[in-house]
């Protein structure tokens, strides 16, 4: 059992991690989250009465908020999920990406250094850029393509500098594309599931042949917990999912699982600088004893069922600001 400060713990993967740590490890978890459009206390609703979970609203770039969270949590480690996570939004409005990823990570690292805390940075395969063939290892060069991935690189480099310069016991975990319950519907899989359930068009970027290495959020959250406990300070660990799939095949499978019509597919102009393929080698974290448990076919079916059964979670999103975001992004209103 340990005490953790989980930054960004009201988001999709952070809330999954908080749930696992409280329920499966008996940890005391303090969540510090700014509650941007993507952060929602509803993501932690099932833990609201649990005394092992504390929620604090605040931004990681705000040193006072971070100090107050550390004072309340008395943590042994900081696990940082806090991020702006949508590539399309980073192309339209990069400011918040720079603030949260560069400045926010710096503030957390300073706090970790001052208080002598272990530090885990949650990162992404997108820092390596696109790979047509083969797979990225932790030694692959960083070649980010978007303001999202470039600022995630900035955060990773800061973390590594704090290990090398100050000896901060920090580790980085880079995940591949996640899917699962509680993912904000701007992302491919929940977007397509909810549009399919509503009979809305399914906007597929370009030819839809962009390949992603899908990992279920419970598997990625477990990889992060595993590295927190067993990872060596100063190291980077990739955690990729067991399956790769092109976007268009994911969309077709969602159509089958929801019983929607193939006619709903609409190819739209591709995202500028869209990476073609991501692929991660996870040998290093597997050697520590982690391996993904959920195959994509089974995980996707469960995810479709979760969205179908949990309208309480997505109805407020689909009737709120998300509608205007969607209209701006795709030039078409949701039905
Ligand atoms: N979703 C993926 O496919 C994926 C894959 C690999 C890595 N990651 C990484 O995992 C982490 C979590 O991603 P997610 O998909 O759960 O994202 P998300 O957008 O669902 O959640 C991000 C959370 O961070 C919070 N946040 C944002 N800015 C903040 C700030 N300045 N201070 C405090 N809180 C702030 C938001 O309110 C939200 O709760 C991110 O660091 C992301 O880069 C995501």
Coordinates of C-alpha atoms and ligand atoms in Angstrom, one line a residue:
X1 CA 0.0 0.0 0.0
X2 CA 1.3 3.5 -0.8
X3 CA 0.2 7.1 -1.1
X4 CA 0.1 8.6 -4.5
X5 CA -0.5 12.0 -6.0
X6 CA -2.2 11.3 -9.4
X7 CA -2.2 14.4 -11.6
X8 CA -4.8 14.3 -14.4
X9 CA -6.6 11.5 -12.5
X10 CA -10.1 12.7 -13.6
X11 CA -9.3 11.9 -17.2
X12 CA -9.8 8.7 -19.2
X13 CA -6.6 6.8 -18.3
X14 CA -5.8 8.6 -15.0
X15 CA -9.2 7.6 -13.5
X16 CA -8.7 4.0 -14.7
X17 CA -5.3 4.0 -12.9
X18 CA -6.8 5.6 -9.7
X19 CA -9.5 3.0 -9.6
X20 CA -7.0 0.1 -10.0
X21 CA -4.7 1.5 -7.3
X22 CA -7.5 2.0 -4.8
X23 CA -9.4 -1.2 -5.5
X24 CA -6.6 -3.6 -6.4
X25 CA -3.7 -2.3 -4.3
X26 CA -5.4 -0.5 -1.4
X27 CA -3.4 2.7 -2.2
X28 CA -4.4 6.1 -0.9
X29 CA -4.8 8.2 -4.0
X30 CA -5.1 12.0 -4.2
X31 CA -6.2 13.2 -7.6
X32 CA -5.1 16.7 -8.7
X33 CA -7.0 17.7 -11.8
X34 CA -7.8 21.0 -13.5
X35 CA -11.0 19.6 -14.9
X36 CA -10.6 20.8 -18.5
X37 CA -13.3 19.8 -20.9
X38 CA -11.9 16.2 -20.9
X39 CA -11.5 15.9 -17.1
X40 CA -14.7 14.9 -15.3
X41 CA -15.4 14.0 -11.7
X42 CA -18.0 11.6 -13.1
X43 CA -15.1 9.4 -14.2
X44 CA -14.4 8.8 -10.5
X45 CA -18.1 8.5 -9.5
X46 CA -17.8 5.0 -8.3
X47 CA -15.0 6.0 -5.9
X48 CA -16.7 9.1 -4.6
X49 CA -17.5 7.5 -1.2
X50 CA -14.2 5.7 -0.8
X51 CA -12.1 7.3 1.9
X52 CA -8.9 6.2 0.0
X53 CA -9.7 8.6 -2.8
X54 CA -9.3 12.4 -2.4
X55 CA -10.1 14.8 -5.2
X56 CA -8.6 18.3 -5.5
X57 CA -9.2 20.7 -8.4
X58 CA -6.1 22.5 -9.5
X59 CA -3.6 22.9 -12.4
X60 CA -0.2 21.3 -12.4
X61 CA 1.4 24.6 -13.7
X62 CA 0.1 26.2 -10.4
X63 CA 2.8 25.7 -7.8
X64 CA 0.5 26.7 -4.9
X65 CA -2.1 24.1 -6.0
X66 CA 0.7 21.4 -6.3
X67 CA 2.1 22.3 -2.9
X68 CA -1.4 22.1 -1.3
X69 CA -1.9 18.7 -3.0
X70 CA 1.4 17.4 -1.7
X71 CA 0.6 18.7 1.8
X72 CA -2.8 17.0 1.8
X73 CA -1.6 13.7 0.2
X74 CA 1.9 13.3 1.8
X75 CA 2.6 11.1 -1.2
X76 CA 5.6 8.8 -1.9
X77 CA 5.2 9.3 -5.6
X78 CA 3.7 11.6 -8.2
X79 CA 2.2 10.0 -11.3
X80 CA 1.5 12.6 -14.0
X81 CA -1.2 11.9 -16.5
X82 CA -2.3 15.6 -16.8
X83 CA -2.2 16.6 -20.4
X84 CA -4.1 18.1 -23.3
X85 CA -4.5 14.9 -25.4
X86 CA -6.2 15.6 -28.7
X87 CA -3.9 16.1 -31.7
X88 CA -6.6 18.0 -33.7
X89 CA -7.0 20.5 -30.9
X90 CA -3.2 20.9 -30.7
X91 CA -3.2 21.9 -34.4
X92 CA -6.1 24.4 -33.9
X93 CA -5.0 25.9 -30.5
X94 CA -1.5 24.8 -29.3
X95 CA -1.2 27.2 -26.3
X96 CA -2.6 25.0 -23.6
X97 CA -0.4 22.1 -24.8
X98 CA 2.8 24.2 -24.2
X99 CA 1.5 25.4 -20.8
X100 CA 0.5 22.0 -19.4
X101 CA 3.2 19.8 -20.9
X102 CA 6.2 22.0 -20.6
X103 CA 5.4 24.4 -17.7
X104 CA 3.2 22.0 -15.8
X105 CA 5.7 19.1 -15.9
X106 CA 8.5 21.5 -14.8
X107 CA 6.4 22.6 -11.8
X108 CA 5.7 19.0 -10.8
X109 CA 9.4 18.0 -11.2
X110 CA 10.5 20.9 -9.0
X111 CA 8.0 19.8 -6.4
X112 CA 9.1 16.2 -6.6
X113 CA 12.7 17.3 -6.2
X114 CA 12.0 19.5 -3.2
X115 CA 10.0 16.8 -1.4
X116 CA 12.2 13.8 -2.5
X117 CA 9.4 12.0 -4.3
X118 CA 9.5 9.3 -7.0
X119 CA 8.1 10.5 -10.3
X120 CA 6.3 8.8 -13.1
X121 CA 5.7 10.6 -16.4
X122 CA 2.9 9.2 -18.6
X123 CA 3.9 9.6 -22.2
X124 CA 3.0 8.5 -25.6
X125 CA 4.3 6.5 -28.7
X126 CA 3.6 9.7 -30.7
X127 CA 6.9 11.1 -29.5
X128 CA 8.6 8.8 -31.9
X129 CA 6.6 9.9 -34.9
X130 CA 5.4 7.6 -37.6
X131 CA 6.9 4.2 -38.7
X132 CA 6.0 2.5 -41.9
X133 CA 7.6 -0.9 -41.0
X134 CA 9.1 -2.3 -37.9
X135 CA 8.6 -1.1 -34.4
X136 CA 9.9 1.6 -32.1
X137 CA 12.1 0.8 -29.1
X138 CA 13.0 3.1 -26.2
X139 CA 16.2 3.9 -28.1
X140 CA 14.4 5.2 -31.2
X141 CA 14.9 8.9 -31.9
X142 CA 12.2 11.3 -31.0
X143 CA 10.6 12.7 -34.1
X144 CA 7.3 14.3 -33.1
X145 CA 4.9 15.5 -35.8
X146 CA 2.3 17.6 -34.0
X147 CA 2.2 20.3 -31.3
X148 CA 0.7 17.6 -29.1
X149 CA 3.6 15.1 -29.6
X150 CA 6.3 17.9 -29.6
X151 CA 5.2 19.2 -26.3
X152 CA 5.0 15.7 -24.9
X153 CA 8.6 15.3 -26.0
X154 CA 9.4 18.5 -24.1
X155 CA 8.0 17.0 -21.0
X156 CA 9.9 13.7 -21.4
X157 CA 13.2 15.6 -22.0
X158 CA 12.6 17.7 -18.9
X159 CA 12.0 14.5 -16.8
X160 CA 15.2 12.9 -18.1
X161 CA 17.1 16.1 -17.3
X162 CA 15.9 16.0 -13.7
X163 CA 17.2 12.4 -13.4
X164 CA 20.6 13.2 -14.9
X165 CA 21.1 16.6 -13.3
X166 CA 19.5 16.2 -9.8
X167 CA 19.2 12.4 -9.5
X168 CA 15.4 12.6 -9.3
X169 CA 14.1 9.0 -9.2
X170 CA 12.0 9.5 -12.3
X171 CA 10.7 7.1 -14.9
X172 CA 8.7 7.5 -18.2
X173 CA 6.1 5.2 -19.6
X174 CA 5.1 5.6 -23.2
X175 CA 1.8 4.0 -24.2
X176 CA 0.3 3.2 -27.6
X177 CA -3.2 4.2 -28.6
X178 CA -5.6 3.6 -25.7
X179 CA -9.3 2.7 -25.8
X180 CA -11.9 1.6 -23.2
X181 CA -14.6 3.1 -21.0
X182 CA -14.6 6.8 -20.0
X183 CA -12.7 8.0 -23.1
X184 CA -13.9 11.5 -24.3
X185 CA -15.8 11.1 -27.5
X186 CA -13.5 13.3 -29.6
X187 CA -11.2 10.3 -30.0
X188 CA -11.7 7.8 -32.8
X189 CA -13.3 4.8 -31.0
X190 CA -15.8 6.5 -28.8
X191 CA -16.6 9.0 -31.5
X192 CA -17.4 6.2 -33.9
X193 CA -19.4 4.2 -31.4
X194 CA -21.6 7.1 -30.3
X195 CA -22.1 8.4 -33.9
X196 CA -23.0 4.8 -34.9
X197 CA -25.5 4.4 -32.0
X198 CA -27.1 7.7 -33.0
X199 CA -27.1 7.2 -36.8
X200 CA -24.7 10.1 -37.3
X201 CA -22.2 10.0 -40.1
X202 CA -18.8 8.4 -39.3
X203 CA -16.0 10.8 -40.5
X204 CA -12.9 8.8 -41.5
X205 CA -9.8 10.9 -42.1
X206 CA -8.3 10.3 -45.6
X207 CA -8.2 6.7 -46.7
X208 CA -8.6 5.4 -43.2
X209 CA -5.4 3.3 -43.5
X210 CA -3.6 4.9 -40.6
X211 CA -2.5 2.0 -38.4
X212 CA -2.6 2.2 -34.6
X213 CA -1.3 -0.2 -32.0
X214 CA -4.3 -0.5 -29.7
X215 CA -4.0 -1.0 -25.9
X216 CA -6.9 -1.3 -23.5
X217 CA -6.8 1.4 -20.9
X218 CA -6.8 -1.1 -18.0
X219 CA -3.6 -2.7 -19.5
X220 CA -1.9 0.6 -19.9
X221 CA -2.8 1.6 -16.4
X222 CA -1.4 -1.6 -15.1
X223 CA 1.8 -1.1 -17.0
X224 CA 2.2 2.3 -15.3
X225 CA 1.6 0.8 -11.9
X226 CA 4.1 -1.9 -12.7
X227 CA 6.8 0.6 -13.7
X228 CA 6.0 2.7 -10.6
X229 CA 6.8 -0.3 -8.5
X230 CA 9.5 -2.1 -10.5
X231 CA 11.0 0.4 -13.0
X232 CA 14.6 1.6 -12.7
X233 CA 15.1 5.3 -12.1
X234 CA 16.0 7.2 -15.2
X235 CA 14.6 4.6 -17.6
X236 CA 11.9 4.8 -20.3
X237 CA 9.5 1.9 -20.8
X238 CA 7.3 1.5 -23.8
X239 CA 3.9 -0.2 -23.3
X240 CA 2.2 -1.2 -26.5
X241 CA -1.0 -3.1 -27.0
X242 CA -1.1 -6.7 -28.4
X243 CA -2.8 -5.8 -31.8
X244 CA -2.4 -3.3 -34.6
X245 CA -5.4 -2.3 -36.8
X246 CA -6.1 0.3 -39.4
X247 CA -8.7 3.0 -38.6
X248 CA -11.1 2.0 -41.4
X249 CA -11.2 -1.6 -40.1
X250 CA -11.9 -0.4 -36.6
X251 CA -14.8 1.7 -37.9
X252 CA -16.2 -1.2 -39.9
X253 CA -16.1 -3.5 -36.8
X254 CA -17.9 -0.8 -34.8
X255 CA -20.6 -0.7 -37.4
X256 CA -21.0 -4.5 -37.1
X257 CA -21.1 -4.4 -33.3
X258 CA -23.6 -1.5 -33.1
X259 CA -25.8 -2.8 -36.0
X260 CA -25.4 0.6 -37.9
X261 CA -25.2 1.0 -41.6
X262 CA -21.9 0.9 -43.6
X263 CA -23.5 3.8 -45.5
X264 CA -22.7 6.1 -42.6
X265 CA -18.9 6.1 -43.4
X266 CA -17.8 9.4 -44.9
X267 CA -14.2 9.9 -45.9
X268 CA -13.2 13.5 -45.0
X269 CA -10.0 15.5 -45.6
X270 CA -7.0 14.0 -43.8
X271 CA -5.5 15.6 -40.6
X272 CA -2.5 17.8 -41.6
X273 CA 0.7 15.8 -40.9
X274 CA -1.2 12.7 -40.0
X275 CA 1.1 9.9 -38.8
X276 CA 0.6 6.8 -40.9
X277 CA 1.5 4.1 -38.4
X278 CA 2.5 3.7 -34.8
X279 CA 4.0 0.6 -33.4
X280 CA 5.8 0.0 -30.1
X281 CA 8.0 -2.8 -28.9
X282 CA 7.3 -3.5 -25.2
X283 CA 10.1 -6.0 -24.5
X284 CA 11.6 -3.9 -21.8
X285 CA 8.4 -3.6 -19.7
X286 CA 7.6 -7.3 -20.4
X287 CA 10.9 -8.2 -18.9
X288 CA 9.7 -6.5 -15.7
X289 CA 6.8 -8.9 -15.6
X290 CA 4.0 -6.9 -17.3
X291 CA 2.0 -8.1 -20.4
X292 CA -1.2 -6.9 -21.9
X293 CA -4.3 -9.0 -21.0
X294 CA -7.0 -7.7 -23.4
X295 CA -6.9 -8.5 -27.1
X296 CA -8.4 -5.8 -29.3
X297 CA -11.3 -7.8 -30.7
X298 CA -12.6 -8.6 -27.2
X299 CA -11.8 -5.2 -25.7
X300 CA -13.6 -3.4 -28.6
X301 CA -16.7 -5.5 -28.1
X302 CA -16.7 -4.7 -24.3
X303 CA -16.1 -1.0 -25.0
X304 CA -19.1 -0.8 -27.4
X305 CA -21.2 -2.5 -24.8
X306 CA -20.0 0.0 -22.1
X307 CA -21.0 3.0 -24.2
X308 CA -24.3 1.5 -25.1
X309 CA -25.1 0.8 -21.4
X310 CA -23.7 4.1 -19.9
X311 CA -25.7 6.9 -21.4
X312 CA -25.5 8.7 -18.0
X313 CA -21.8 9.3 -18.8
X314 CA -21.9 10.5 -22.3
X315 CA -25.3 12.2 -22.6
X316 CA -24.1 15.5 -20.9
X317 CA -21.1 15.5 -23.2
X318 CA -23.0 15.0 -26.4
X319 CA -25.5 17.8 -25.5
X320 CA -22.8 20.3 -24.3
X321 CA -19.7 22.1 -25.7
X322 CA -18.7 19.0 -27.6
X323 CA -21.5 19.7 -30.1
X324 CA -19.9 23.0 -31.1
X325 CA -16.4 21.4 -31.2
X326 CA -17.7 18.7 -33.5
X327 CA -19.3 21.2 -35.8
X328 CA -16.1 23.2 -36.0
X329 CA -13.9 20.1 -36.6
X330 CA -16.1 18.2 -39.1
X331 CA -18.3 21.0 -40.6
X332 CA -21.4 19.1 -39.8
X333 CA -23.8 19.1 -36.7
X334 CA -24.4 16.0 -34.7
X335 CA -27.9 14.6 -35.1
Ligands
LIG1 N1 -5.4 8.3 -24.8 C1 -4.3 7.7 -25.4 O1 -4.5 7.0 -26.4 C2 -2.9 7.9 -24.8 C3 -1.9 7.1 -25.3 C4 -0.6 7.2 -24.7 C5 -0.4 8.1 -23.7 N2 -1.4 8.9 -23.3 C6 -1.1 9.9 -22.2 O2 -1.8 9.5 -21.1 C7 -2.2 10.7 -20.3 C8 -3.7 10.7 -20.1 O3 -4.4 10.7 -21.3 P1 -6.0 10.5 -21.4 O4 -6.3 9.9 -22.7 O5 -6.5 10.0 -20.2 O6 -6.4 12.1 -21.5 P2 -7.7 12.9 -21.1 O7 -7.7 14.0 -22.0 O8 -8.9 12.0 -21.0 O9 -7.3 13.4 -19.6 C9 -6.4 14.4 -19.3 C10 -6.7 14.8 -17.9 O10 -5.7 15.8 -17.5 C11 -6.4 16.9 -16.9 N3 -5.6 18.1 -17.2 C12 -5.3 18.7 -18.4 N4 -4.5 19.8 -18.2 C13 -4.3 19.9 -16.9 C14 -3.5 20.7 -16.1 N5 -2.8 21.8 -16.6 N6 -3.4 20.5 -14.7 C15 -4.1 19.5 -14.2 N7 -4.9 18.6 -14.9 C16 -4.9 18.8 -16.2 C17 -7.7 17.0 -17.6 O11 -8.7 17.7 -16.9 C18 -8.0 15.5 -17.7 O12 -8.7 15.0 -16.6 C19 -1.7 11.9 -21.1 O13 -0.5 12.3 -20.6 C20 -1.5 11.3 -22.5 O14 -0.5 12.0 -23.2 C21 -2.7 8.8 -23.8

